[in-house]
Amino acid sequence: MANLNIKSKQERTFEAIVIGSGISGGWAAKELCDKGVKTLVLERGKDVQHIKDYPTTNLLPFEFDHRGQMPLNDQKENPIANRCYAYREDAAHFFVKDKEHPYVQDSPFDWIRGYQVGGKSLLWARQVQRISDLDFEGPARDGFAVDWPIRYKDLAPWYSHVEKFAGISGNKDGLPELPDGEFLPAYDLNIVEKYFKEQLKKNYGNDRHMIVARCAHISGNAERFQEQGRAQCQNRNLCQRGCPFGGYFSSNSSTLPWAARTGNLTMRPDAVVHSIIYDEEKGKATGVKIIDAHTQEMEEFYAEVIFVNAAALNTNLILLNSTSGRFPDGLGNDNGLMGKYVAFHNYRAGITADYEGHLDYTTTGGRPTTGYFPRFRNLYKQETDFLRGYAAGFTANRQPYSDQRGIGAALKESLLNPDQYGPWRIGSHMMGETIPKESSYVALDTKEKDKWGMPLLRIKMDYDENDEKMIHDYHEQMTEMFEKAGFKNIKTRDDHRAPGLDIHEMGGVRMGHDPKTSLLNKHNQLHAVKNVYVTDGACMTSTATQNPSLTYMALAARAVDHAVKDRKMS
Amino acid sequence: MNRREALRNLAIITGGIILVPSCNFSQEEVLVAYDNLSIKPSQAELLASIADTIIPATDTKGAADISVQDFILVMVNDCMEQDAQETFTQGLNDFESFSKNAGGKAFLKQERGTRERVITQGMSLEDEDNLHISEFLQITKRMTIQGFMASEYMMTEVRPYSLIPGTYNGEVLISNIDKESING
């Protein structure tokens, strides 16, 4: 990779700049480099090289001072990060610490961030479900947000394109609400999950389904991935440490090293993007202004096309901070809607139960995925007193444990020979669509700045009546399905978590047909600045219920294709 | 270098026991490794003995053989709220006098059977004056189990832990399970 100790404008000029190296930025970079475009990737965090920079990846449990638990002083210093399930002793070094990167909560919002090369693609939960037309048509059908300017057929080939490269495990389930893709062999549901699936069929016919979730793991046909230097997933379930096998997809293991091998990639870590430079005479963006994370020096880089993939809310921040005479309120923000209509996924609700059947059985080995309920509410028409619906996770577990009563030799003998099983433990969590609203926003604070001089982001998005009704329905419907399946000891929960812990924040720079009501067109170009593309979560018009990363990847690849064709024609 | 590394290095240099420099030689010094607690070497020794009574050496090593008390003190020092730390240290402080009453002599001089009886009795204390002793023992038991089961000794020599747990099988007859492979 190029040495960046450079001064001349020519040396700071590329054909394309990608802001952000996470899951969507990595894809933009890979596609650009594959198409012969000299590309600079700007990453605000430190470099993280595949394998070499995974310091905990092969540590054994006893090698962690607190066996994985975060010490109390860290919990007190970083209450937000500590609320994330993956912020543990083995992966804490990949998370943003609260104090280092402050923001303003106009309503409670737990903003989970990963500032490093690869971003949160190192840490993600690797669930990848396609969005269907039942989702793309949602806003138009139900009268919220604006109509998506694309439909499933526009994105389907790009879903296929990214799935083949990333490696996606799954079954062809034949469900219109969750289109099939290019799948590697599926992981198995266990005996009780299969039982529940049959019970759903028996009790609800073809209306409700539980499948094994599609996940970004190389579950077979591993020879296809040798070229990327990746191998089959070993079911370690230690993914958040970074995988030495490249068993799951991340920018670090896949797209970035691939892009580097083309010779067209220049990586610039520790580059905090200040703004995008807009040239009023040319009527287009000409480059990106950065602040060196360590020296605080400002530097400019130039390119013909710019991809903004800084992660949903930071993409909003950069664009809002990119002001000029032509765009005093943020780049491409003629209608004043930039930063508005942000939304998230509602993960507040869950349910647990016991099952006393199949008691002769248990499970062995590891599996990097779970069961998954695609959305079944309001699929084809409005049926409930709330809009849209929810997907849900589903698992059945049975692990042996020890009788831990007493002390002495008998206790030790019991600990060494766990033979107590108990019932199967059943669990599910809700993943609800939320409605983007004008009152939900991110905005720049007019006074407070961070240590790089960037305005702090103010965040406001909260649950509304629709979300509360949906939680109620999830509890009610899951309880009914569990009861019909003969599950006992059913307990619903609402953990009242703040938005943000879903790590599915979206919107603010939404796609749409009309420049008056949206920021991006159907190719993810800013309506008003066509050489700037936004293909991360910021572009989402509505949230659907599916884990969204796969859609960002597909949109990024599709947008690069457009950018390169567009450039050749002009 | 973080505190933990610094202490490890110090422990290597000093042969394991680290004392706070002080001009008062009449009193035992506290172990600086546990900066949120005030633990003397003799108390760490007592804790080791309690842990070793909870998980004794049999045909395999016991808790004291692998210094589980160090893990317990690290966890109490680093991961517990201040009020729980105080309960723990007060319980540890008062355990010896409780033990003398209940077992007739100093805990370290008791036979194993007496120690087991004393700890079992201590764990069931419910009166307000002695509740901290019971809570101290419950914490110690929980941490002894955690520290012992997730120790290098257990996870490499007794029940080897594998980072690679093998292919998922979602339909295994329990009667066919190999009981030796408890660490997945």
Tab-separated table of N, CA and C in Angstrom, chain A residues 57-67 69-73 75-76 187-194 234-238 241 245 359-367 396-398 402 404-409 411-412 415-419 421 424, chain B residues 4 8 53-62 71 74-75 78-82 85 115-117 119-120 123 141 145-156 158-159 161-175 177 179-180 182:
chain	number	residue	atom	x	y	z
A	57	THR	N	-7.785	-13.602	19.627
A	57	THR	CA	-8.545	-14.608	18.868
A	57	THR	C	-8.330	-16.037	19.349
A	58	ASN	N	-7.133	-16.368	19.798
A	58	ASN	CA	-6.895	-17.750	20.234
A	58	ASN	C	-6.667	-17.878	21.730
A	59	LEU	N	-7.083	-16.882	22.477
A	59	LEU	CA	-6.917	-16.968	23.929
A	59	LEU	C	-7.931	-17.955	24.515
A	60	LEU	N	-7.470	-18.682	25.518
A	60	LEU	CA	-8.343	-19.622	26.215
A	60	LEU	C	-9.037	-18.895	27.361
A	61	PRO	N	-10.147	-19.428	27.850
A	61	PRO	CA	-10.930	-18.695	28.860
A	61	PRO	C	-10.098	-18.225	30.051
A	62	PHE	N	-9.158	-19.057	30.503
A	62	PHE	CA	-8.383	-18.681	31.696
A	62	PHE	C	-7.345	-17.607	31.403
A	63	GLU	N	-7.154	-17.275	30.151
A	63	GLU	CA	-6.188	-16.226	29.820
A	63	GLU	C	-6.791	-14.826	29.935
A	64	PHE	N	-8.081	-14.745	30.200
A	64	PHE	CA	-8.715	-13.457	30.475
A	64	PHE	C	-8.781	-13.268	31.986
A	65	ASP	N	-8.209	-12.161	32.479
A	65	ASP	CA	-8.086	-11.940	33.920
A	65	ASP	C	-9.414	-12.128	34.643
A	66	HIS	N	-10.505	-11.691	34.005
A	66	HIS	CA	-11.807	-11.765	34.666
A	66	HIS	C	-12.731	-12.725	33.941
A	67	ARG	N	-12.141	-13.666	33.229
A	67	ARG	CA	-12.887	-14.724	32.516
A	67	ARG	C	-13.959	-14.137	31.597
A	69	GLN	N	-15.530	-11.201	31.898
A	69	GLN	CA	-16.352	-10.136	32.504
A	69	GLN	C	-15.618	-8.791	32.478
A	70	MET	N	-16.344	-7.717	32.224
A	70	MET	CA	-15.721	-6.400	32.243
A	70	MET	C	-15.567	-5.924	33.685
A	71	PRO	N	-14.381	-5.430	34.045
A	71	PRO	CA	-14.180	-4.901	35.399
A	71	PRO	C	-15.124	-3.729	35.683
A	72	LEU	N	-15.392	-3.546	36.968
A	72	LEU	CA	-16.366	-2.542	37.384
A	72	LEU	C	-15.974	-1.122	36.957
A	73	ASN	N	-14.688	-0.784	37.033
A	73	ASN	CA	-14.305	0.585	36.651
A	73	ASN	C	-14.589	0.836	35.174
A	75	GLN	N	-17.031	-0.642	33.528
A	75	GLN	CA	-18.494	-0.531	33.452
A	75	GLN	C	-18.961	0.867	33.826
A	76	LYS	N	-18.271	1.449	34.803
A	76	LYS	CA	-18.678	2.790	35.242
A	76	LYS	C	-18.220	3.867	34.274
A	187	TYR	N	-27.039	-24.583	8.324
A	187	TYR	CA	-26.856	-25.219	9.630
A	187	TYR	C	-28.180	-25.862	10.028
A	188	ASP	N	-28.088	-26.851	10.904
A	188	ASP	CA	-29.285	-27.586	11.302
A	188	ASP	C	-30.046	-26.887	12.415
A	189	LEU	N	-31.353	-27.002	12.341
A	189	LEU	CA	-32.169	-26.763	13.530
A	189	LEU	C	-32.038	-28.000	14.407
A	190	ASN	N	-32.159	-27.849	15.711
A	190	ASN	CA	-32.087	-29.025	16.569
A	190	ASN	C	-33.464	-29.681	16.705
A	191	ILE	N	-33.490	-30.756	17.433
A	191	ILE	CA	-34.692	-31.603	17.460
A	191	ILE	C	-35.919	-30.850	17.978
A	192	VAL	N	-35.719	-29.962	18.954
A	192	VAL	CA	-36.860	-29.230	19.512
A	192	VAL	C	-37.245	-28.051	18.607
A	193	GLU	N	-36.253	-27.436	17.977
A	193	GLU	CA	-36.570	-26.381	17.000
A	193	GLU	C	-37.368	-26.967	15.823
A	194	LYS	N	-36.980	-28.165	15.407
A	194	LYS	CA	-37.737	-28.830	14.326
A	194	LYS	C	-39.157	-29.171	14.784
A	234	GLN	N	-15.352	-22.758	11.793
A	234	GLN	CA	-15.082	-23.858	12.723
A	234	GLN	C	-16.056	-23.874	13.903
A	235	ASN	N	-17.129	-23.120	13.810
A	235	ASN	CA	-18.174	-23.096	14.851
A	235	ASN	C	-17.643	-22.662	16.214
A	236	ARG	N	-16.610	-21.825	16.216
A	236	ARG	CA	-16.023	-21.410	17.495
A	236	ARG	C	-16.954	-20.488	18.280
A	237	ASN	N	-17.778	-19.730	17.537
A	237	ASN	CA	-18.632	-18.720	18.171
A	237	ASN	C	-17.831	-17.716	18.988
A	238	LEU	N	-16.637	-17.397	18.503
A	238	LEU	CA	-15.798	-16.361	19.112
A	238	LEU	C	-15.593	-15.239	18.098
A	241	ARG	N	-13.999	-11.629	18.239
A	241	ARG	CA	-12.559	-11.421	18.439
A	241	ARG	C	-11.827	-11.226	17.106
A	245	PHE	N	-9.696	-17.944	10.819
A	245	PHE	CA	-10.024	-18.750	9.639
A	245	PHE	C	-10.704	-17.907	8.552
A	359	LEU	N	-36.738	-35.397	26.029
A	359	LEU	CA	-35.804	-35.288	27.155
A	359	LEU	C	-34.640	-36.268	27.060
A	360	ASP	N	-34.710	-37.185	26.121
A	360	ASP	CA	-33.573	-38.099	25.932
A	360	ASP	C	-32.456	-37.445	25.118
A	361	TYR	N	-32.752	-36.268	24.587
A	361	TYR	CA	-31.821	-35.670	23.622
A	361	TYR	C	-31.165	-34.388	24.129
A	362	THR	N	-30.016	-34.094	23.545
A	362	THR	CA	-29.366	-32.799	23.747
A	362	THR	C	-28.666	-32.421	22.439
A	363	THR	N	-27.808	-31.415	22.479
A	363	THR	CA	-27.051	-31.030	21.288
A	363	THR	C	-25.565	-31.071	21.617
A	364	THR	N	-24.734	-31.223	20.602
A	364	THR	CA	-23.285	-31.112	20.794
A	364	THR	C	-22.712	-30.221	19.696
A	365	GLY	N	-21.484	-29.764	19.910
A	365	GLY	CA	-20.819	-28.933	18.910
A	365	GLY	C	-21.328	-27.512	18.935
A	366	GLY	N	-20.918	-26.737	17.960
A	366	GLY	CA	-21.284	-25.320	17.919
A	366	GLY	C	-21.985	-24.976	16.620
A	367	ARG	N	-22.689	-23.864	16.642
A	367	ARG	CA	-23.480	-23.427	15.486
A	367	ARG	C	-23.497	-21.917	15.522
A	396	ALA	N	-33.769	-23.256	20.888
A	396	ALA	CA	-33.990	-24.239	21.951
A	396	ALA	C	-32.613	-24.754	22.360
A	397	ASN	N	-32.357	-24.784	23.660
A	397	ASN	CA	-31.042	-25.182	24.163
A	397	ASN	C	-31.171	-26.207	25.262
A	398	ARG	N	-30.195	-27.083	25.324
A	398	ARG	CA	-30.148	-28.012	26.455
A	398	ARG	C	-28.692	-28.362	26.727
A	402	SER	N	-24.047	-29.018	36.540
A	402	SER	CA	-23.700	-29.800	37.723
A	402	SER	C	-24.569	-29.398	38.902
A	404	GLN	N	-24.557	-28.089	42.254
A	404	GLN	CA	-23.518	-27.324	42.933
A	404	GLN	C	-23.808	-27.144	44.413
A	405	ARG	N	-24.649	-28.008	44.950
A	405	ARG	CA	-24.901	-27.927	46.389
A	405	ARG	C	-23.715	-28.502	47.160
A	406	GLY	N	-23.569	-28.055	48.390
A	406	GLY	CA	-22.563	-28.625	49.274
A	406	GLY	C	-21.148	-28.171	48.950
A	407	ILE	N	-20.198	-28.740	49.693
A	407	ILE	CA	-18.789	-28.434	49.462
A	407	ILE	C	-17.993	-29.726	49.603
A	408	GLY	N	-16.714	-29.656	49.250
A	408	GLY	CA	-15.824	-30.791	49.463
A	408	GLY	C	-15.741	-31.725	48.269
A	409	ALA	N	-15.290	-32.934	48.538
A	409	ALA	CA	-15.013	-33.896	47.463
A	409	ALA	C	-16.257	-34.211	46.634
A	411	LEU	N	-18.812	-32.191	46.005
A	411	LEU	CA	-19.037	-31.060	45.096
A	411	LEU	C	-18.088	-31.155	43.905
A	412	LYS	N	-16.835	-31.433	44.180
A	412	LYS	CA	-15.845	-31.508	43.101
A	412	LYS	C	-16.198	-32.611	42.102
A	415	LEU	N	-18.954	-31.355	39.962
A	415	LEU	CA	-18.515	-30.337	39.000
A	415	LEU	C	-17.805	-30.968	37.805
A	416	LEU	N	-17.071	-32.030	38.089
A	416	LEU	CA	-16.305	-32.675	37.023
A	416	LEU	C	-17.168	-33.578	36.151
A	417	ASN	N	-18.365	-33.852	36.613
A	417	ASN	CA	-19.236	-34.767	35.860
A	417	ASN	C	-20.641	-34.202	35.723
A	418	PRO	N	-20.783	-33.126	34.962
A	418	PRO	CA	-22.115	-32.518	34.845
A	418	PRO	C	-23.074	-33.492	34.173
A	419	ASP	N	-24.123	-33.837	34.865
A	419	ASP	CA	-25.053	-34.808	34.281
A	419	ASP	C	-26.506	-34.418	34.510
A	421	TYR	N	-29.690	-32.276	33.401
A	421	TYR	CA	-30.131	-31.661	32.145
A	421	TYR	C	-31.314	-30.717	32.279
A	424	TRP	N	-35.683	-28.530	28.132
A	424	TRP	CA	-35.133	-27.679	27.079
A	424	TRP	C	-35.501	-26.231	27.405
B	4	ARG	N	-2.223	-4.730	35.960
B	4	ARG	CA	-2.148	-6.181	36.095
B	4	ARG	C	-0.774	-6.683	35.644
B	8	ARG	N	2.109	-8.454	37.811
B	8	ARG	CA	2.664	-9.756	37.437
B	8	ARG	C	4.186	-9.698	37.460
B	53	THR	N	-11.001	-26.130	50.936
B	53	THR	CA	-11.991	-26.969	51.613
B	53	THR	C	-13.219	-27.142	50.714
B	54	ILE	N	-13.543	-26.085	49.971
B	54	ILE	CA	-14.686	-26.147	49.047
B	54	ILE	C	-14.372	-27.101	47.892
B	55	ILE	N	-13.164	-26.957	47.309
B	55	ILE	CA	-12.730	-27.892	46.261
B	55	ILE	C	-11.371	-28.466	46.676
B	56	PRO	N	-11.375	-29.628	47.325
B	56	PRO	CA	-10.122	-30.204	47.835
B	56	PRO	C	-9.360	-30.999	46.770
B	57	ALA	N	-8.094	-31.263	47.059
B	57	ALA	CA	-7.331	-32.178	46.212
B	57	ALA	C	-7.894	-33.580	46.411
B	58	THR	N	-8.073	-34.284	45.301
B	58	THR	CA	-8.470	-35.703	45.364
B	58	THR	C	-7.454	-36.424	44.490
B	59	ASP	N	-7.924	-37.140	43.471
B	59	ASP	CA	-6.941	-37.663	42.520
B	59	ASP	C	-6.496	-36.558	41.559
B	60	THR	N	-7.176	-35.418	41.654
B	60	THR	CA	-6.727	-34.234	40.914
B	60	THR	C	-6.458	-33.128	41.932
B	61	LYS	N	-5.797	-32.066	41.457
B	61	LYS	CA	-5.408	-30.984	42.361
B	61	LYS	C	-6.622	-30.297	42.982
B	62	GLY	N	-6.401	-29.633	44.091
B	62	GLY	CA	-7.450	-28.865	44.733
B	62	GLY	C	-7.271	-27.374	44.485
B	71	PHE	N	-7.381	-15.645	42.052
B	71	PHE	CA	-8.488	-15.314	41.154
B	71	PHE	C	-9.639	-14.677	41.931
B	74	VAL	N	-8.767	-11.118	42.773
B	74	VAL	CA	-8.806	-10.259	41.578
B	74	VAL	C	-10.257	-9.909	41.234
B	75	MET	N	-11.124	-10.906	41.259
B	75	MET	CA	-12.529	-10.675	40.902
B	75	MET	C	-13.210	-9.747	41.908
B	78	ASP	N	-11.721	-6.226	41.388
B	78	ASP	CA	-11.946	-5.527	40.116
B	78	ASP	C	-13.405	-5.501	39.665
B	79	CYS	N	-14.186	-6.471	40.068
B	79	CYS	CA	-15.518	-6.621	39.462
B	79	CYS	C	-16.678	-6.412	40.423
B	80	MET	N	-16.392	-6.191	41.696
B	80	MET	CA	-17.509	-6.070	42.636
B	80	MET	C	-17.717	-4.634	43.087
B	81	GLU	N	-18.973	-4.320	43.362
B	81	GLU	CA	-19.316	-3.016	43.917
B	81	GLU	C	-18.693	-2.871	45.304
B	82	GLN	N	-18.513	-1.621	45.697
B	82	GLN	CA	-17.835	-1.346	46.962
B	82	GLN	C	-18.522	-2.005	48.156
B	85	GLN	N	-17.666	-5.563	48.220
B	85	GLN	CA	-16.260	-5.712	48.633
B	85	GLN	C	-16.142	-5.620	50.148
B	115	ARG	N	-13.265	-28.401	59.165
B	115	ARG	CA	-13.338	-27.245	58.248
B	115	ARG	C	-14.623	-27.275	57.415
B	116	GLU	N	-14.922	-28.444	56.893
B	116	GLU	CA	-16.139	-28.553	56.068
B	116	GLU	C	-17.372	-28.209	56.888
B	117	ARG	N	-17.387	-28.709	58.121
B	117	ARG	CA	-18.534	-28.454	58.994
B	117	ARG	C	-18.643	-26.955	59.319
B	119	ILE	N	-17.493	-24.378	57.561
B	119	ILE	CA	-17.906	-23.596	56.376
B	119	ILE	C	-19.396	-23.801	56.098
B	120	THR	N	-19.833	-25.045	56.182
B	120	THR	CA	-21.252	-25.333	55.938
B	120	THR	C	-22.122	-24.579	56.942
B	123	MET	N	-22.119	-20.848	56.130
B	123	MET	CA	-22.943	-20.496	54.971
B	123	MET	C	-24.416	-20.381	55.337
B	141	LYS	N	-17.423	-19.356	47.608
B	141	LYS	CA	-17.757	-20.629	46.956
B	141	LYS	C	-17.986	-20.438	45.452
B	145	ILE	N	-15.550	-22.010	42.521
B	145	ILE	CA	-16.022	-22.888	41.438
B	145	ILE	C	-15.633	-22.305	40.085
B	146	GLN	N	-15.905	-20.996	39.907
B	146	GLN	CA	-15.587	-20.368	38.623
B	146	GLN	C	-14.089	-20.423	38.349
B	147	GLY	N	-13.310	-20.021	39.351
B	147	GLY	CA	-11.859	-19.954	39.168
B	147	GLY	C	-11.236	-21.320	38.965
B	148	PHE	N	-11.776	-22.320	39.640
B	148	PHE	CA	-11.226	-23.673	39.505
B	148	PHE	C	-11.598	-24.276	38.154
B	149	MET	N	-12.884	-24.193	37.804
B	149	MET	CA	-13.342	-24.822	36.561
B	149	MET	C	-12.744	-24.142	35.331
B	150	ALA	N	-12.537	-22.816	35.412
B	150	ALA	CA	-11.963	-22.086	34.272
B	150	ALA	C	-10.488	-21.785	34.535
B	151	SER	N	-9.791	-22.731	35.129
B	151	SER	CA	-8.354	-22.542	35.379
B	151	SER	C	-7.553	-23.211	34.269
B	152	GLU	N	-6.327	-22.795	34.158
B	152	GLU	CA	-5.443	-23.401	33.156
B	152	GLU	C	-5.298	-24.903	33.422
B	153	TYR	N	-5.152	-25.246	34.694
B	153	TYR	CA	-4.990	-26.660	35.062
B	153	TYR	C	-6.179	-27.489	34.574
B	154	MET	N	-7.388	-27.042	34.933
B	154	MET	CA	-8.576	-27.785	34.537
B	154	MET	C	-8.718	-27.843	33.023
B	155	MET	N	-8.489	-26.682	32.391
B	155	MET	CA	-8.814	-26.572	30.966
B	155	MET	C	-7.722	-27.118	30.052
B	156	THR	N	-6.579	-27.471	30.637
B	156	THR	CA	-5.550	-28.092	29.796
B	156	THR	C	-5.272	-29.533	30.216
B	158	VAL	N	-7.094	-31.547	32.903
B	158	VAL	CA	-8.139	-32.433	33.423
B	158	VAL	C	-9.284	-32.607	32.421
B	159	ARG	N	-9.827	-31.490	31.981
B	159	ARG	CA	-10.910	-31.526	30.997
B	159	ARG	C	-10.532	-30.552	29.891
B	161	TYR	N	-10.027	-27.978	27.179
B	161	TYR	CA	-10.978	-27.098	26.501
B	161	TYR	C	-10.548	-26.973	25.051
B	162	SER	N	-11.509	-27.034	24.157
B	162	SER	CA	-11.198	-26.855	22.754
B	162	SER	C	-11.833	-25.570	22.242
B	163	LEU	N	-11.028	-24.746	21.553
B	163	LEU	CA	-11.590	-23.547	20.925
B	163	LEU	C	-12.508	-23.940	19.771
B	164	ILE	N	-12.319	-25.157	19.284
B	164	ILE	CA	-13.120	-25.631	18.147
B	164	ILE	C	-14.003	-26.769	18.633
B	165	PRO	N	-15.277	-26.465	18.854
B	165	PRO	CA	-16.150	-27.431	19.529
B	165	PRO	C	-16.688	-28.538	18.636
B	166	GLY	N	-16.410	-28.463	17.343
B	166	GLY	CA	-16.908	-29.505	16.449
B	166	GLY	C	-18.230	-29.144	15.809
B	167	THR	N	-18.605	-29.970	14.847
B	167	THR	CA	-19.814	-29.729	14.063
B	167	THR	C	-21.060	-29.866	14.941
B	168	TYR	N	-22.019	-29.021	14.659
B	168	TYR	CA	-23.261	-29.029	15.437
B	168	TYR	C	-24.048	-30.304	15.176
B	169	ASN	N	-24.486	-30.919	16.239
B	169	ASN	CA	-25.440	-32.011	16.123
B	169	ASN	C	-26.623	-31.686	17.013
B	170	GLY	N	-27.757	-31.469	16.423
B	170	GLY	CA	-28.928	-30.998	17.153
B	170	GLY	C	-29.839	-32.104	17.639
B	171	GLU	N	-29.357	-33.342	17.569
B	171	GLU	CA	-30.231	-34.472	17.913
B	171	GLU	C	-29.363	-35.607	18.447
B	172	VAL	N	-28.822	-35.397	19.654
B	172	VAL	CA	-27.887	-36.367	20.226
B	172	VAL	C	-28.539	-37.053	21.417
B	173	LEU	N	-28.535	-38.368	21.409
B	173	LEU	CA	-29.051	-39.108	22.559
B	173	LEU	C	-28.096	-38.923	23.738
B	174	ILE	N	-28.637	-38.475	24.851
B	174	ILE	CA	-27.800	-38.221	26.026
B	174	ILE	C	-27.046	-39.487	26.429
B	175	SER	N	-27.675	-40.621	26.243
B	175	SER	CA	-27.033	-41.882	26.634
B	175	SER	C	-25.768	-42.161	25.819
B	177	ILE	N	-23.522	-39.741	25.079
B	177	ILE	CA	-22.559	-38.645	25.268
B	177	ILE	C	-21.344	-39.108	26.047
B	179	LYS	N	-18.871	-38.388	28.670
B	179	LYS	CA	-18.930	-37.485	29.823
B	179	LYS	C	-17.645	-36.714	30.067
B	180	GLU	N	-16.562	-37.156	29.427
B	180	GLU	CA	-15.279	-36.486	29.662
B	180	GLU	C	-15.200	-35.119	28.980
B	182	ILE	N	-16.572	-32.148	28.934
B	182	ILE	CA	-17.471	-31.127	29.475
B	182	ILE	C	-17.156	-29.731	28.992
